[in-house]
XYZ file of C-alpha atoms in Angstrom:
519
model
C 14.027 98.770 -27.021
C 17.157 100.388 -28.137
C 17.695 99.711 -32.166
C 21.695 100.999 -31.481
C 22.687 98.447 -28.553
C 24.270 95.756 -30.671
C 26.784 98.273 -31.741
C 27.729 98.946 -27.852
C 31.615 97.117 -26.795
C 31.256 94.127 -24.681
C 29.902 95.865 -21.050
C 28.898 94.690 -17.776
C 24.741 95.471 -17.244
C 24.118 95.547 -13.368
C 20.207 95.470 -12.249
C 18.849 95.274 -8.971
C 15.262 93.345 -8.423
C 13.710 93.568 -5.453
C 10.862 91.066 -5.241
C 7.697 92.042 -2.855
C 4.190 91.928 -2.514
C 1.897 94.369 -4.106
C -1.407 94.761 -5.156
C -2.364 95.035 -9.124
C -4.800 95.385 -11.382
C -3.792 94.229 -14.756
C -6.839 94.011 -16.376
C -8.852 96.228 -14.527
C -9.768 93.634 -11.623
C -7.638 94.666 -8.277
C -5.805 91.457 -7.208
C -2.609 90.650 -4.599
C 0.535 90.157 -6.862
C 4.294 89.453 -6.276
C 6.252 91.593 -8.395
C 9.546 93.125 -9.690
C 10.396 96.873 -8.876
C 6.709 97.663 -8.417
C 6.276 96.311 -12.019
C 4.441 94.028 -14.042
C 5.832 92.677 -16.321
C 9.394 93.494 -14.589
C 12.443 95.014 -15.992
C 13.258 93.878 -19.444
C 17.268 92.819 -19.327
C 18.412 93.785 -23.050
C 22.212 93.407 -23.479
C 24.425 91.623 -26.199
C 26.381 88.551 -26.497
C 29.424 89.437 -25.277
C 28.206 91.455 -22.269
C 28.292 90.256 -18.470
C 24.452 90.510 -16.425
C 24.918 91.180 -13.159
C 21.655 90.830 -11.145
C 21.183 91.953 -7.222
C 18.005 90.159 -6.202
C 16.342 91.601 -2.742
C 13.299 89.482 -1.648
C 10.848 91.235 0.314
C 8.204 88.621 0.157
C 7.666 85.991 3.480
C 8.639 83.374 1.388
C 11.644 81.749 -0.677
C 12.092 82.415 -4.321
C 14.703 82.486 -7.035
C 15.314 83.596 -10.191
C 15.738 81.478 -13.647
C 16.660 82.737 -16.450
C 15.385 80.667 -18.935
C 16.988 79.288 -22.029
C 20.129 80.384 -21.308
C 22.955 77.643 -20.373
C 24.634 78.712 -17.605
C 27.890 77.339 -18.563
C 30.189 76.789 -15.204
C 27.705 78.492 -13.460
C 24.697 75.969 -13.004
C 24.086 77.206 -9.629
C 22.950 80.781 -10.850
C 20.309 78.676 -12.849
C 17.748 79.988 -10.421
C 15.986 76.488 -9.936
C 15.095 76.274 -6.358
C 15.581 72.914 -4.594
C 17.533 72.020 -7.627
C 20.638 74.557 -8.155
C 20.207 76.493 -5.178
C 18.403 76.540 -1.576
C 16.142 80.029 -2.670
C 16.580 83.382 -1.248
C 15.136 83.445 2.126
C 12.638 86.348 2.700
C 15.094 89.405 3.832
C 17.993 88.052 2.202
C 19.685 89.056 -1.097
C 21.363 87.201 -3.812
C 23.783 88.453 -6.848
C 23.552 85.906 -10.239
C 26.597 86.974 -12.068
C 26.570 85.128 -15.469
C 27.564 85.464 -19.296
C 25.419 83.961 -22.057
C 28.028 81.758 -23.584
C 26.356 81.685 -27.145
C 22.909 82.395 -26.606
C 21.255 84.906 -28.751
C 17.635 85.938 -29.109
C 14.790 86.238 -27.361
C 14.006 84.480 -23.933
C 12.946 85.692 -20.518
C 13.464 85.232 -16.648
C 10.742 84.438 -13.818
C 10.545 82.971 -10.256
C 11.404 79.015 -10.418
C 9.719 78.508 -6.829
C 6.465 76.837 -6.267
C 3.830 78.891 -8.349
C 5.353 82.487 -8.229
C 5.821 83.062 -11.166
C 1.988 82.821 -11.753
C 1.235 86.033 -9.630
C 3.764 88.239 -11.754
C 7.466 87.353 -11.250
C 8.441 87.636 -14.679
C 10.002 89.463 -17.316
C 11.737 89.493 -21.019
C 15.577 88.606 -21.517
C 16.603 90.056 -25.012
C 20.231 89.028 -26.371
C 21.702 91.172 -29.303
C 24.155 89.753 -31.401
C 25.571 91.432 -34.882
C 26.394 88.006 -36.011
C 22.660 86.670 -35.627
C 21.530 84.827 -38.820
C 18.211 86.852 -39.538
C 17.020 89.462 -42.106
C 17.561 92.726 -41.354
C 14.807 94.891 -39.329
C 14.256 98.603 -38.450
C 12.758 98.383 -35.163
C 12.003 95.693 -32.359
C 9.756 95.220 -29.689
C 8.819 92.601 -26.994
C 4.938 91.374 -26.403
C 5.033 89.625 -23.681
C 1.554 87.650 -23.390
C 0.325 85.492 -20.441
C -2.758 84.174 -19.104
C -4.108 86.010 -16.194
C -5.787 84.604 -12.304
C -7.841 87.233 -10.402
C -6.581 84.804 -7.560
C -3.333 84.019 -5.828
C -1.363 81.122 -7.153
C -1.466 79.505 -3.596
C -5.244 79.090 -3.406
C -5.498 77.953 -7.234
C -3.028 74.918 -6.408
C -5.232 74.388 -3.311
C -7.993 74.769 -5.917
C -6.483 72.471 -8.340
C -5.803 69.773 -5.496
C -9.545 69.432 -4.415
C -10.195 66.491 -3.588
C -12.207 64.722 -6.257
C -11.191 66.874 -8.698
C -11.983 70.770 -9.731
C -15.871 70.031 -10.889
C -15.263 66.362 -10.030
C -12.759 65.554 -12.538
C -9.483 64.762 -11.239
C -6.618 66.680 -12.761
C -9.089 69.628 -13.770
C -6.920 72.736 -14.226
C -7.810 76.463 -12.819
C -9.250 78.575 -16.003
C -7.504 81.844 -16.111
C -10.366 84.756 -15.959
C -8.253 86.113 -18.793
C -4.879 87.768 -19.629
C -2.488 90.518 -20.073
C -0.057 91.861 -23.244
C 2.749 93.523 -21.655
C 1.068 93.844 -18.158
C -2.725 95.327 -19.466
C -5.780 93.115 -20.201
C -9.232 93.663 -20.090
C -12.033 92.066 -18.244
C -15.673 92.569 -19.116
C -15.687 96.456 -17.975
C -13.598 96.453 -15.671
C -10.854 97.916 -17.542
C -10.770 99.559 -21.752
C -7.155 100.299 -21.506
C -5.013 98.485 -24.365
C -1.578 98.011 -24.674
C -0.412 99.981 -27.675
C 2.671 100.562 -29.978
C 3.279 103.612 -32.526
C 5.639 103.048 -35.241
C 6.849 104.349 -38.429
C 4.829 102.987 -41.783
C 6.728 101.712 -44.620
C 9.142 99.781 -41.841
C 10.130 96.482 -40.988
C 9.627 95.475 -37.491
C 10.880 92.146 -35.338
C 8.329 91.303 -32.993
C 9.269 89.433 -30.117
C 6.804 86.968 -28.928
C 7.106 85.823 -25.058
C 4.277 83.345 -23.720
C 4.972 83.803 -20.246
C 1.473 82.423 -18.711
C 1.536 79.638 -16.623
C -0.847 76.776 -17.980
C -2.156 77.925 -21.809
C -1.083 78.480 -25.170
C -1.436 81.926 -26.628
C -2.912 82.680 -30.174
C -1.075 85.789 -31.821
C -2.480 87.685 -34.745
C -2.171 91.527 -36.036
C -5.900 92.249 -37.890
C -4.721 92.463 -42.210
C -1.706 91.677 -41.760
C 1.233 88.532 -42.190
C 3.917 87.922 -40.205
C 7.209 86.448 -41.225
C 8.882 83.541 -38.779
C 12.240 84.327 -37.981
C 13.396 82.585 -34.782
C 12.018 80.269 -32.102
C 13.894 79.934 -28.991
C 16.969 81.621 -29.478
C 16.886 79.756 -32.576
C 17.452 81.716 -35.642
C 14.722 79.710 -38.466
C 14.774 79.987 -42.358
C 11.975 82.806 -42.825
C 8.515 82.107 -43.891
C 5.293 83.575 -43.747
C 2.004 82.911 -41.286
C -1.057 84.711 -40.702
C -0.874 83.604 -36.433
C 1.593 81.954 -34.103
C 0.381 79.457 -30.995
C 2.761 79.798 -28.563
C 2.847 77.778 -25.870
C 3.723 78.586 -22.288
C 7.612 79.522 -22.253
C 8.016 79.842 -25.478
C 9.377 82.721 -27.941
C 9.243 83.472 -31.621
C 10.233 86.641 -32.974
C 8.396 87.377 -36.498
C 9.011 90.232 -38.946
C 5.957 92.810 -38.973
C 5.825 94.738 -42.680
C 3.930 98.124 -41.737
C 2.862 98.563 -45.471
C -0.275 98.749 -45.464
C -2.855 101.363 -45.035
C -1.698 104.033 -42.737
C -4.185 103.431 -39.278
C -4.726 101.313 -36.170
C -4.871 97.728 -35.886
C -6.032 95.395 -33.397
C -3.657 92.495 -32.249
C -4.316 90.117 -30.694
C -3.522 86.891 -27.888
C -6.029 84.304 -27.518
C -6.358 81.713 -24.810
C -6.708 78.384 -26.352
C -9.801 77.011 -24.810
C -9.099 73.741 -25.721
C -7.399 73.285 -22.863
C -10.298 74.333 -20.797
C -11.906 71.594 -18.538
C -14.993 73.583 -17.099
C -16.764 76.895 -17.759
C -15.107 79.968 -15.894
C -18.110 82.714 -16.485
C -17.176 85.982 -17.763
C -13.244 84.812 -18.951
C -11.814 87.265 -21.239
C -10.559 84.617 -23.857
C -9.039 87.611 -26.168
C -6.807 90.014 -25.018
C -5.936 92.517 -27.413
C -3.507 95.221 -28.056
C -2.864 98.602 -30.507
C -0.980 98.758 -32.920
C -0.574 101.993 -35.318
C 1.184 104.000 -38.241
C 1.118 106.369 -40.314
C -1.831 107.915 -38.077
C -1.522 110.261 -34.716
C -0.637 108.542 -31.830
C -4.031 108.625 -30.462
C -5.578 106.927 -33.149
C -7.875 103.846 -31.900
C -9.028 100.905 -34.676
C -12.541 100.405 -35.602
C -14.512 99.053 -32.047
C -16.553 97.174 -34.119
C -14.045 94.871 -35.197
C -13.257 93.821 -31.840
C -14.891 90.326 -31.873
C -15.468 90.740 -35.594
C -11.825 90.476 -36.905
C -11.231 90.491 -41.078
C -10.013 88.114 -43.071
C -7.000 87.677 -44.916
C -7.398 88.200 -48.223
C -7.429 84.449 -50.541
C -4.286 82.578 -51.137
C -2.685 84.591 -47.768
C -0.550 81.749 -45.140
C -2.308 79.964 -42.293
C -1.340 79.820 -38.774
C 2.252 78.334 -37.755
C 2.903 74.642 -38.494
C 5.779 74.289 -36.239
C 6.326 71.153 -38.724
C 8.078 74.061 -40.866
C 10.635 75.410 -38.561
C 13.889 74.433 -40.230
C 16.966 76.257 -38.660
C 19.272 78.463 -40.741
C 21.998 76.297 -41.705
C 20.589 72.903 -40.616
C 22.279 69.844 -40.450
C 22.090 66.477 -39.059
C 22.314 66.116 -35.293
C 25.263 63.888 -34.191
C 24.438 60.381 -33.685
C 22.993 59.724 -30.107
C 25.511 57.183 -27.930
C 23.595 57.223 -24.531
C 19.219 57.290 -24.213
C 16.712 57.474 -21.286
C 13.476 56.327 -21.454
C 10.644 58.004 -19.141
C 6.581 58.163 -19.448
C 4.235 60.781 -18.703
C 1.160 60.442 -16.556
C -1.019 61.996 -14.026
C -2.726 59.571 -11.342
C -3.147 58.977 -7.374
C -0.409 57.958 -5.624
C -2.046 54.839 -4.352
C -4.629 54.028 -6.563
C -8.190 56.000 -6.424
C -8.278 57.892 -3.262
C -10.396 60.854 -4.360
C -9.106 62.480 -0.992
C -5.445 62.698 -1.372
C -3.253 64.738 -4.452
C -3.717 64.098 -8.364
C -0.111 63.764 -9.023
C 2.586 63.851 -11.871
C 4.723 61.341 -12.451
C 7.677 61.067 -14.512
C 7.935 57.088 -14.750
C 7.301 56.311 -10.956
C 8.464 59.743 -9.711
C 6.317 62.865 -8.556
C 8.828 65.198 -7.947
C 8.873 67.291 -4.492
C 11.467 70.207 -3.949
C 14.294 68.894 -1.555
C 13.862 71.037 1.691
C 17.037 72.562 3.203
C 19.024 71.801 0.176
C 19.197 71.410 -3.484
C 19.871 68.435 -5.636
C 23.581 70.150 -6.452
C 24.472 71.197 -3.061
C 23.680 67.596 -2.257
C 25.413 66.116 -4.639
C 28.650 67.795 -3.603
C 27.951 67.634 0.278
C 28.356 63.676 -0.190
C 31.632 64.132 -2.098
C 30.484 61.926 -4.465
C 31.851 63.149 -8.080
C 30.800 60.019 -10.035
C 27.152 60.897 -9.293
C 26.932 57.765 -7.164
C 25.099 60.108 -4.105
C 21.259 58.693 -3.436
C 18.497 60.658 -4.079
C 15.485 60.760 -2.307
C 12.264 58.799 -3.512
C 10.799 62.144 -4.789
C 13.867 63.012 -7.363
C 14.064 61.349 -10.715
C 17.685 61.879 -11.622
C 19.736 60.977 -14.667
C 23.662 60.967 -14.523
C 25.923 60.940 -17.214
C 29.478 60.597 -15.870
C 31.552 60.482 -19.019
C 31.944 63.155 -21.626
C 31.218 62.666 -25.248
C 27.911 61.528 -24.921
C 24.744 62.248 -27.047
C 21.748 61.882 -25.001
C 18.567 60.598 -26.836
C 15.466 61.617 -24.103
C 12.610 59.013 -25.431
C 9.323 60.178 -23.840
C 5.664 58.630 -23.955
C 3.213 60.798 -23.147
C 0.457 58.535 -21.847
C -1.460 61.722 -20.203
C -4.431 63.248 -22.117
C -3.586 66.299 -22.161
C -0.743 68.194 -24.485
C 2.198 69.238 -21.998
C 4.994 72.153 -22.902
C 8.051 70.603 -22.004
C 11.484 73.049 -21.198
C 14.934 71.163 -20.956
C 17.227 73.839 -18.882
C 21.198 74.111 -19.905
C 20.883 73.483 -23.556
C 18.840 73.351 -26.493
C 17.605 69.700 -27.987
C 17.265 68.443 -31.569
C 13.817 67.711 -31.913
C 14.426 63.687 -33.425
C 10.730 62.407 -33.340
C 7.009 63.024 -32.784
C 4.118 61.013 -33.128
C 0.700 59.545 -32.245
C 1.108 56.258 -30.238
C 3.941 54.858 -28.024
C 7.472 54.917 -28.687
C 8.134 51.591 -30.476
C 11.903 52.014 -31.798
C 10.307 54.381 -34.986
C 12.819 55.710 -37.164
C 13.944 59.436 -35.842
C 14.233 62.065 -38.220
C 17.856 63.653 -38.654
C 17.845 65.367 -41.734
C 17.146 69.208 -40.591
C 15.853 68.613 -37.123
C 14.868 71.696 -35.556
C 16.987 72.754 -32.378
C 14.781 74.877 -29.590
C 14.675 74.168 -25.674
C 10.580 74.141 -25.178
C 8.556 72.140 -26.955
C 5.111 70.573 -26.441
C 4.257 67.411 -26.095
C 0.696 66.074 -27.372
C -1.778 63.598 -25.359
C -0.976 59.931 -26.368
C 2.059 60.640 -28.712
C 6.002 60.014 -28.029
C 8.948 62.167 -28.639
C 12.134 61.679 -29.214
C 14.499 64.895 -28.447
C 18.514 64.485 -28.707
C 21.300 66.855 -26.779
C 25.188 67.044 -26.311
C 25.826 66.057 -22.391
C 28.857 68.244 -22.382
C 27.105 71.279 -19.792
C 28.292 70.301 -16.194
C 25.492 70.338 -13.836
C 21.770 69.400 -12.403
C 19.476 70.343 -15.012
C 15.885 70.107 -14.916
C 13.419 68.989 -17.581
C 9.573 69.695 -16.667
C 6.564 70.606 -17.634
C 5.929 74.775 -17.908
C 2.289 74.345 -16.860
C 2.820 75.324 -13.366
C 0.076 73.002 -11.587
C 1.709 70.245 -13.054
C 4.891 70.765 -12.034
C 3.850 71.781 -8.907
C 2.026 68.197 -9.076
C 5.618 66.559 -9.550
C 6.160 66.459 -13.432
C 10.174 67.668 -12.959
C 13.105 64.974 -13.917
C 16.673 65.763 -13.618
C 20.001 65.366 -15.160
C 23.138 65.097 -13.677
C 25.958 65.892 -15.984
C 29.827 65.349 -15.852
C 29.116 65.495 -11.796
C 33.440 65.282 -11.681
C 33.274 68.601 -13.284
C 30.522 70.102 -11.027
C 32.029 69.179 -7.879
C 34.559 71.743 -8.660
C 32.021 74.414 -9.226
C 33.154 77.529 -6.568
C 29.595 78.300 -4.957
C 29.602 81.099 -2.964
C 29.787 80.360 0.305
C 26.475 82.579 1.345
C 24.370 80.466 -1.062
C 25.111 77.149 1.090
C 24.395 79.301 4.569
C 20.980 80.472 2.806
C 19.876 76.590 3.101
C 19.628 76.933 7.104
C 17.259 79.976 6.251
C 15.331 79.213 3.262
């Protein structure tokens, strides 16, 4: 990444992506792939706060996609949000699109990947960086993205087919697929299939931001650097009073960068991203549940770290930090959220439809709703076909939507997760205060508004309720789901409908509405 971008002037960065089918092997096991530019990850979009992104999207595939660019809040511009079905129709397959947007105040680390069906999971994806001199964070000589993800050796399509079987995947309904392993910045290894690593060369004596990217598609990833600590400095575009861990669990679409010290003895290092296997409902034989990566200095560039350390890592010496507590994120500055004047209440679950009927779909539901993707529209083109501008248009039975006509208001989102298994939960638009989290059911508890952390991912455990708080002031259709992509492909998606008087004066191009007849 370039260390001497933030000092550019305010710019406009153009990229073309054209999106097509290719075949991959990212960890050594040859597998079909959608992907960016013949990449994997694709192209990282680096740029600063001020700047304009201009983004040409070709699709090349046979079917629909679109791009989101997550985290960032699309400000007047909800329908370059890239959520199919939702903001936008999809580009059909020989079609092109241009998203022309500005970041209006976000700055950090995020990234952007397909938002149709389970793309993303077969390599649509890749890192969004936003510079900004006036970002609240110690200073640091050098930066660099790790993107880590699990991995399939199968397309996404088949998996959800896989996922759906009836009965269950080893005859437990809602069984997840378990990845055969995973990549850091595009390169894995499985069994010996592949012995290539990913690998960085810096300068010793430095400080370095690393920025962390979990851009899998159902588990969290486990990031450590062998003998050394790593200093938390921002989660989610969030910029977080520093403190010091030995390994961060990030969970699927979310970012933290840390500060890397590279003082101590000159050599390589393993780092590395583990799959948590708690989330694991059968045995996958031969699953690479490490992936690691080099890391080096003070040494030649072709330096390699000690083999036999690969499943033997050291410890850190006695009195040295534990893993992240996300308990401890406080952001720099913090104050007490504004108090809440509007709240929606919604439960989690996974069940049949109907009752047991071990041969149809193990659904999501968001209260009563599994969400399906509208077909032929989206839930904003919708919404101003029916020239309806104080939200009063009707839904269909598969779309769980919130409006909030008046401005002012401070949404409290009161969830109960009565699922058994944790789910990582993205709000798009806008960050949230996180108010409340705890084992049990929501039963009016007391929130927390001293420091609340602000972020726009979060995850929420089996059997517990949170309680996350937002400004309703972003004019729009806004989704809220779960990242795990079977599940949302299984219908956990709810929506918001904000200010719908202001959206309905939202200028869509006109070729966006005629892609509906084709998508």
């Amino acid at each position: 990444m370039s260390a001497d971008i933030v000092n550019e002037a305010p710019r406009t960065r153009t990229y073309a992506f054209v999106v097509e089918e290719r075949m991959g092997a990212p960890d050594g096991v040859e597998k079909p792939m959608l992907v960016v530019n013949g990449q994997y990850p694709g192209p990282t979009i680096e740029a600063n706060a001020g700047d304009r992104i201009v983004v040409n999207v070709t699709n090349m595939m046979p079917n629909s996609t679109s791009i989101h660019w997550h985290g960032l809040y699309q400000r007047g511009t909800n329908f370059y949000d890239g959520s199919m079905a939702i903001t936008q129709c999809g580009i059909p397959s020989g079609e092109s699109m241009v998203y022309n947007f500005t970041f209006d105040g976000y700055v950090g680390s995020t990234w952007w990947h397909a938002h149709a069906g389970t793309q993303y999971t077969d390599g649509i994806t890749g890192a969004l960086i936003v510079h900004a001199k006036n970002e609240i964070v110690p200073a640091y000589d050098g930066d660099l993205v790790i993107q880590m993800a699990d991995l399939y050796h199968a397309p996404s399509p088949g998996l959800l087919d896989f996922y759906f079987t009836p009965g269950g995947i080893d005859g437990t309904p809602g069984n997840e697929p378990v990845p055969d392993g995973g990549t850091i910045n595009g390169v894995g290894q499985y069994g010996s299939s592949n012995s290539s690593f990913f690998n960085a060369t810096l300068e010793a004596n430095k400080t370095y931001r690393l920025r962390l990217v979990n851009t899998g598609s159902f588990v969290a990833m486990q990031f450590s650097i062998d003998n050394h600590t790593l200093t938390v400095i921002e989660a989610d575009g969030t910029a977080v009073e520093p403190f010091q861990v030995s390994s961060l669990s990030v969970a699927v679409a979310q970012r933290y960068s840390v500060l890397l010290r590279t003082n101590q003895t000159a050599a390589a290092y393993w780092f590395r991203a583990g799959l948590d296997q708690d989330a694991f409902t059968y045995d996958n034989p031969g699953a690479q549940t490490e992936v690691r990566g080099v890391l080096r200095y003070g040494v030649d560039g072709n330096t390699m770290p000690d083999v036999a350390l690969l499943d033997d890592p050291p410890s850190l010496p006695d009195g040295a930090p534990g893993e992240l507590d996300t308990s401890a994120l406080v952001p720099v500055g913090a104050k007490p959220a504004p108090n809440s004047t509007f709240s929606v209440y919604f439960t989690i679950s996974m069940q049949y439809a109907s009752g047991p009927d071990y041969l149809s779909h193990f659904l999501s539901f968001i209260n009563s709703t599994s969400w399906e993707p509208l077909q032929g529209t989206s839930s904003l083109f919708a919404h101003l076909a029916s020239n309806a501008v104080d939200g009063s248009s009707s839904p269909a039975d598969s779309q769980l939507i919130t409006t909030v006509n008046e401005p002012g208001h401070v949404v409290d989102m009161i969830i109960d997760n009565l699922d058994d298994g944790d789910h990582p939960f993205h709000l798009h638009g806008q960050k949230f205060w996180i108010m409340g989290q705890a084992a049990g059911r929501y039963q009016g508890q007391t929130v927390d508004n001293v420091k609340p952390m602000l972020r726009d991912t979060l995850v929420i455990p089996a059997y517990t309720h949170t309680v996350l708080r937002f400004v309703a002031d972003n004019a729009g259709f806004w989704a809220f789901h779960c990242h795990i992509q079977w599940h949302m492909a299984a219908g956990l998606l709810f929506q918001l409908n904000i200010l719908p008087s202001e959206s309905a004066k939202f200028n869509i191009p006109q070729y966006m509405l005629d892609q509906c007849k084709l998508a």
